[in-house]
Amino acid sequence: MSKLQYCKRCLYTTAHPLGLVIDDEGVCSGCRIHEEKDNLDWNSRWQQLETLVKDYRTCDTRKYDCIVPVSGAQDSYYILHIVKERLGLNPLLVTYNKYWNTPLGIKNLANLRIRFNCDILFQNVNPLSVKKIVKTTLRSLGSIYWHCIAGQTVFPVQIAVRYQIPLIIWGAHQGMEQVGMFSHEHEVEMTRRYRKDHDLMGFEADDLLSNFDTLKEEDIWQYRYPEDSDLHAVGVRGIYLNNYVRWDPKAQHEQMIDKYNYQSANFTRTFDCYDFVDCYNYMHLHDLIKIYKHGYGKVTDHACREIRHGRLTKEQAIQLVLFYQQQPIKYGELLSEWLGIDARSLQFILDLSRNKDIWKKDDNGQWYTDWGNIEINGNTKVNQLIESFPAITFEENAKLSLNTEDKYITIGKGWP
Amino acid sequence: MSQVIVGLVDYGAGNCNSVRNTVSKLGYRSRLISNPEDFDDIGILLIPGVGAFSSAMKALSELELIEPIRKFAHQGRPVIGICLGMQLLADISYELGITRGLELIPGEVKAVSEPKWHIGWNALEVIKQDSIASESNGDSFYFNHSYEFMAPQEYIIGVARLGRPVVAMVRNKNICGFQFHPEKSQVAGMHLLGRAIEELINA
Amino acid sequence: MLRKRLIGVITILNGLAVQSFSYKRYLPLGRPECIAENLDRWGADEILIQLIDRTGELSSPDIDLVKKIANSGISTPLIYAGGILSETDAANVIRAGADRICIDQLLNTNPQEIRNIAHRLGAQAIIASFPLAMGENNKPYWYDYRENHTKDLNEEILSLINDHVISEVLLTDYQHEGIPNSFDFKLLSMFSNNKIPLILFGGLSEQEQFEQALLNPQVSAVAVGNFLNYREHSIQLIKSKLDVMPIRSPFYCERSVI
């Protein structure tokens, strides 16, 4: 087991689940690739994108030029802004129903398709199968989110094959943005390998079937990746806009709030109000599991991003992370109810995923971790809660519930 | 899942798991055979293997497997030898001095010469009509050996070309051998091995 | 007719598959077994897993990793490199499921042991790895990256080659690793006095250089690492542009493995 290493600049360590490499100067691969954002000629990269999509632009309004996977959050507005307004393509939107939708997410998605005036396909897998999958992945992989990511990443590919629309346009490649998995100049495209390795923790649909006897084929076949021969026959290809556009989610979301009335909401566990507003679990129960398994939450990802964009110093970031990652989660009872298991059983299962290197039990059987143990420059450790926050502003203009009841909306009208 | 149990002779020469995985993907259960009592309910015997002929025969002898294998074959029950396993079916090998083989298919094992090894994917040329092999005529399989099986013409089903022909597949009724690795030959290998097992157990 | 091969390379550092640039810079990729499974499905002719951290306390092969990949259900020949320092190491790696081994450190520290390995496993199982670069006088040199110095091929190495103790040489243009279309063919002159088959590696990414490599009678295979990770179906993409080359045709899986 090699020694844990810390990045000098951001808060990531070599224990990052996607994999992280620290170079001889103590800087991580994610920070290094981020440097490219300020060194590359983005005009010329935009031209490359224009050239790439030229072959797919049909100028036939009865045909779709590309597929754009969307949701009520996650850069969807900005992606569509680029695809429709700047590239002039005719997209077919596709969205996977993750079930745990907030009223705000439903509204954002409805607003998206109406403001951009796009056709959209919804995929809704039957509730029994989804619940069985969630129970299985929670128990066996320590994840409730497998079905969401599996669905979001495969449905567009299935539609590409079925409708013979080869080009799929995604926003950011998570591996690049977080850990610098690829240079922007590699122009990495969507691969089945990345999906299995990183999105699905090494388990594709059929792996769930062969490894865990709680599921049947009828529960998981909808999540199967199309065969290579089908992908090849259609020429399916998924590109990432962050290879061609200088990606800055904070700035982008603020543009979208301004231009298209995207709505945001505060979270208890992070300072970023723009992302994941469409889900009751991502910043709550799912984030709790992240803290149990990996010792850090989404707020750390947000903090590293803002350090790299020069909007937070490392010290400020640590203060924010220390505060937010200890905040309690909400909406756990919604998931218990939906799954049909009581809160204590749920907590018991969640506790099974705690990483024993990070979490210990005290004499009273209570779990604890040493929150303050974050190194700065390999020397000093910060060990106190800070009361006043560094000034970084994210604009909240709504609530997850839109001032109605906090309740999962499986299918919502969303407008007005 | 088929009811037939495939026996895999495990004599410490290399790794049985790849063959085992392919057999499992083909829908058969398998069992590792490393002592004489393991043969009874086996439907078909696979002899995999890499490495030296003499060490392999020595290992088989120490495990007292030589006679049970020969008896299994002489009863007309199916046997498939893979790579070194195919070479072990021969009468004799000149690898390090002289070593006697299982004597199930006539022939001698000698060093490949010019070049000294056969490494890589090569096309199977089926030279004798055969229910197992003919459908795979022209398919490429992975070879990795430096000794070859010189068999009388009537037992040679297929060759591969290394400038001149090298025996790639031999068959003597219920006993057949592949010089290449079907378990390392991706889709083509899986189809051929599947057909071989199917044909031989139903023959 | 024997085909030439397109080998998929997985470079592994601290258990993590990485992209490697000129032996200096690394970017994370993910789980080695996921990449191996992917190369298998794409139809790579061989998969080379090369571990680049097997020194010091870790000076031995990572047998668990070999087993994990070999037993994962792939049906592609597996070559292992990293930490093989003895005949026992080599035998253990083969027993764990690799088909062939690739040695480098041993060439510097104990070439005689390679003869013992060949005796036990057969020369067809042994590939010798030589990272090369062009030096002064336009001559290639052999780079020992552990000692960080350069040298020539010595008598002992040449006799290993001439005595047919090793079957192939992995010739790595390490300075051009990860740089597109940049393999330096002048490096082949290092082995022009003998007939040992060569596997070329480092900077090969485009059709033109693949063709130049495969047309060379001494070249038996080309190996690609980083470049296979940027697109879907990278192996098939490369092969489809080489259809008049003596290489196995690309195929696209039609049926799920299960």
Short mmCIF file of N, CA and C in Angstrom, two decimals, chain A residues 53 56 63-70 79-80 83 89-95 118-121 152-171 190 234 236-241:
data_model
loop_
_atom_site.label_atom_id
_atom_site.label_comp_id
_atom_site.label_asym_id
_atom_site.label_seq_id
_atom_site.Cartn_x
_atom_site.Cartn_y
_atom_site.Cartn_z
N VAL A 53 -18.65 19.29 -35.76
CA VAL A 53 -20.11 19.12 -35.85
C VAL A 53 -20.64 19.37 -37.26
N TYR A 56 -22.30 16.62 -38.98
CA TYR A 56 -23.53 16.10 -38.39
C TYR A 56 -24.71 17.05 -38.57
N LYS A 63 -34.92 16.20 -39.18
CA LYS A 63 -33.94 15.25 -38.64
C LYS A 63 -33.24 15.89 -37.45
N TYR A 64 -32.85 15.06 -36.51
CA TYR A 64 -32.07 15.55 -35.37
C TYR A 64 -30.59 15.47 -35.71
N ASP A 65 -29.86 16.51 -35.40
CA ASP A 65 -28.42 16.51 -35.68
C ASP A 65 -27.65 15.77 -34.60
N CYS A 66 -28.22 15.77 -33.40
CA CYS A 66 -27.48 15.18 -32.28
C CYS A 66 -28.43 14.90 -31.13
N ILE A 67 -27.90 14.20 -30.16
CA ILE A 67 -28.65 13.93 -28.93
C ILE A 67 -27.99 14.70 -27.81
N VAL A 68 -28.79 15.35 -26.97
CA VAL A 68 -28.22 16.02 -25.80
C VAL A 68 -28.89 15.46 -24.55
N PRO A 69 -28.15 14.76 -23.72
CA PRO A 69 -28.71 14.26 -22.46
C PRO A 69 -28.89 15.43 -21.50
N VAL A 70 -30.06 15.56 -20.89
CA VAL A 70 -30.32 16.70 -20.00
C VAL A 70 -30.98 16.23 -18.71
N ILE A 79 -25.18 23.58 -21.86
CA ILE A 79 -24.92 22.67 -22.97
C ILE A 79 -25.88 22.99 -24.12
N LEU A 80 -27.14 23.16 -23.77
CA LEU A 80 -28.14 23.41 -24.81
C LEU A 80 -27.93 24.79 -25.44
N VAL A 83 -25.22 24.14 -27.91
CA VAL A 83 -25.64 23.28 -29.03
C VAL A 83 -26.62 23.99 -29.94
N LEU A 89 -27.34 23.60 -33.99
CA LEU A 89 -27.73 22.21 -34.25
C LEU A 89 -29.16 21.98 -33.79
N ASN A 90 -29.76 20.94 -34.33
CA ASN A 90 -31.11 20.57 -33.96
C ASN A 90 -31.07 19.33 -33.07
N PRO A 91 -31.12 19.52 -31.75
CA PRO A 91 -30.91 18.37 -30.87
C PRO A 91 -32.19 17.65 -30.48
N LEU A 92 -32.06 16.35 -30.20
CA LEU A 92 -33.12 15.63 -29.52
C LEU A 92 -32.66 15.50 -28.07
N LEU A 93 -33.47 16.02 -27.15
CA LEU A 93 -33.09 15.92 -25.73
C LEU A 93 -33.53 14.56 -25.20
N VAL A 94 -32.73 13.99 -24.33
CA VAL A 94 -33.15 12.76 -23.65
C VAL A 94 -32.89 12.94 -22.17
N THR A 95 -33.79 12.42 -21.37
CA THR A 95 -33.61 12.50 -19.93
C THR A 95 -34.06 11.21 -19.25
N CYS A 118 -37.30 22.49 -27.61
CA CYS A 118 -36.72 21.23 -28.11
C CYS A 118 -37.66 20.07 -27.91
N ASP A 119 -37.47 19.06 -28.76
CA ASP A 119 -38.14 17.78 -28.56
C ASP A 119 -37.38 17.03 -27.48
N ILE A 120 -38.12 16.25 -26.69
CA ILE A 120 -37.47 15.55 -25.59
C ILE A 120 -38.08 14.17 -25.40
N LEU A 121 -37.21 13.20 -25.06
CA LEU A 121 -37.65 11.85 -24.73
C LEU A 121 -37.36 11.59 -23.26
N GLN A 152 -28.67 7.50 -16.84
CA GLN A 152 -28.29 8.75 -17.51
C GLN A 152 -27.23 8.53 -18.58
N THR A 153 -26.34 7.56 -18.34
CA THR A 153 -25.25 7.36 -19.29
C THR A 153 -25.59 6.37 -20.40
N VAL A 154 -26.59 5.54 -20.21
CA VAL A 154 -26.88 4.57 -21.27
C VAL A 154 -28.07 4.93 -22.13
N PHE A 155 -29.05 5.60 -21.56
CA PHE A 155 -30.25 5.93 -22.33
C PHE A 155 -29.92 6.73 -23.60
N PRO A 156 -29.07 7.75 -23.50
CA PRO A 156 -28.73 8.48 -24.73
C PRO A 156 -28.08 7.59 -25.79
N VAL A 157 -27.27 6.63 -25.35
CA VAL A 157 -26.56 5.76 -26.30
C VAL A 157 -27.56 4.80 -26.96
N GLN A 158 -28.50 4.31 -26.18
CA GLN A 158 -29.53 3.43 -26.74
C GLN A 158 -30.37 4.18 -27.77
N ILE A 159 -30.71 5.43 -27.45
CA ILE A 159 -31.51 6.24 -28.39
C ILE A 159 -30.70 6.54 -29.65
N ALA A 160 -29.42 6.80 -29.47
CA ALA A 160 -28.56 7.06 -30.63
C ALA A 160 -28.61 5.89 -31.61
N VAL A 161 -28.55 4.67 -31.05
CA VAL A 161 -28.59 3.48 -31.90
C VAL A 161 -29.97 3.30 -32.52
N ARG A 162 -30.98 3.40 -31.65
CA ARG A 162 -32.35 3.12 -32.11
C ARG A 162 -32.82 4.12 -33.16
N TYR A 163 -32.52 5.41 -32.94
CA TYR A 163 -32.99 6.45 -33.85
C TYR A 163 -31.95 6.78 -34.93
N GLN A 164 -30.81 6.11 -34.84
CA GLN A 164 -29.70 6.35 -35.78
C GLN A 164 -29.28 7.80 -35.82
N ILE A 165 -29.07 8.36 -34.63
CA ILE A 165 -28.53 9.71 -34.49
C ILE A 165 -27.15 9.54 -33.88
N PRO A 166 -26.08 9.58 -34.66
CA PRO A 166 -24.77 9.18 -34.13
C PRO A 166 -24.14 10.09 -33.08
N LEU A 167 -24.37 11.39 -33.16
CA LEU A 167 -23.61 12.30 -32.29
C LEU A 167 -24.34 12.57 -30.97
N ILE A 168 -23.64 12.32 -29.85
CA ILE A 168 -24.17 12.65 -28.53
C ILE A 168 -23.27 13.74 -27.97
N ILE A 169 -23.88 14.83 -27.46
CA ILE A 169 -23.06 15.93 -26.94
C ILE A 169 -23.25 16.04 -25.44
N TRP A 170 -22.17 15.78 -24.71
CA TRP A 170 -22.14 15.89 -23.26
C TRP A 170 -21.46 17.21 -22.88
N GLY A 171 -21.57 17.55 -21.60
CA GLY A 171 -20.96 18.79 -21.11
C GLY A 171 -19.53 18.58 -20.70
N MET A 190 -16.63 9.71 -25.32
CA MET A 190 -17.35 8.79 -24.45
C MET A 190 -16.90 7.36 -24.73
N VAL A 234 -24.02 2.47 -36.55
CA VAL A 234 -24.59 3.83 -36.57
C VAL A 234 -23.49 4.89 -36.54
N VAL A 236 -21.91 5.76 -33.60
CA VAL A 236 -22.20 6.52 -32.39
C VAL A 236 -20.92 7.09 -31.78
N ARG A 237 -21.03 8.33 -31.36
CA ARG A 237 -19.86 9.02 -30.82
C ARG A 237 -20.34 10.02 -29.79
N GLY A 238 -19.69 10.06 -28.63
CA GLY A 238 -20.08 11.04 -27.63
C GLY A 238 -18.94 12.01 -27.39
N ILE A 239 -19.20 13.30 -27.59
CA ILE A 239 -18.13 14.29 -27.38
C ILE A 239 -18.42 15.12 -26.14
N TYR A 240 -17.36 15.73 -25.61
CA TYR A 240 -17.49 16.53 -24.40
C TYR A 240 -17.16 17.99 -24.73
N LEU A 241 -18.10 18.88 -24.41
CA LEU A 241 -17.89 20.29 -24.74
C LEU A 241 -16.73 20.91 -23.98
#
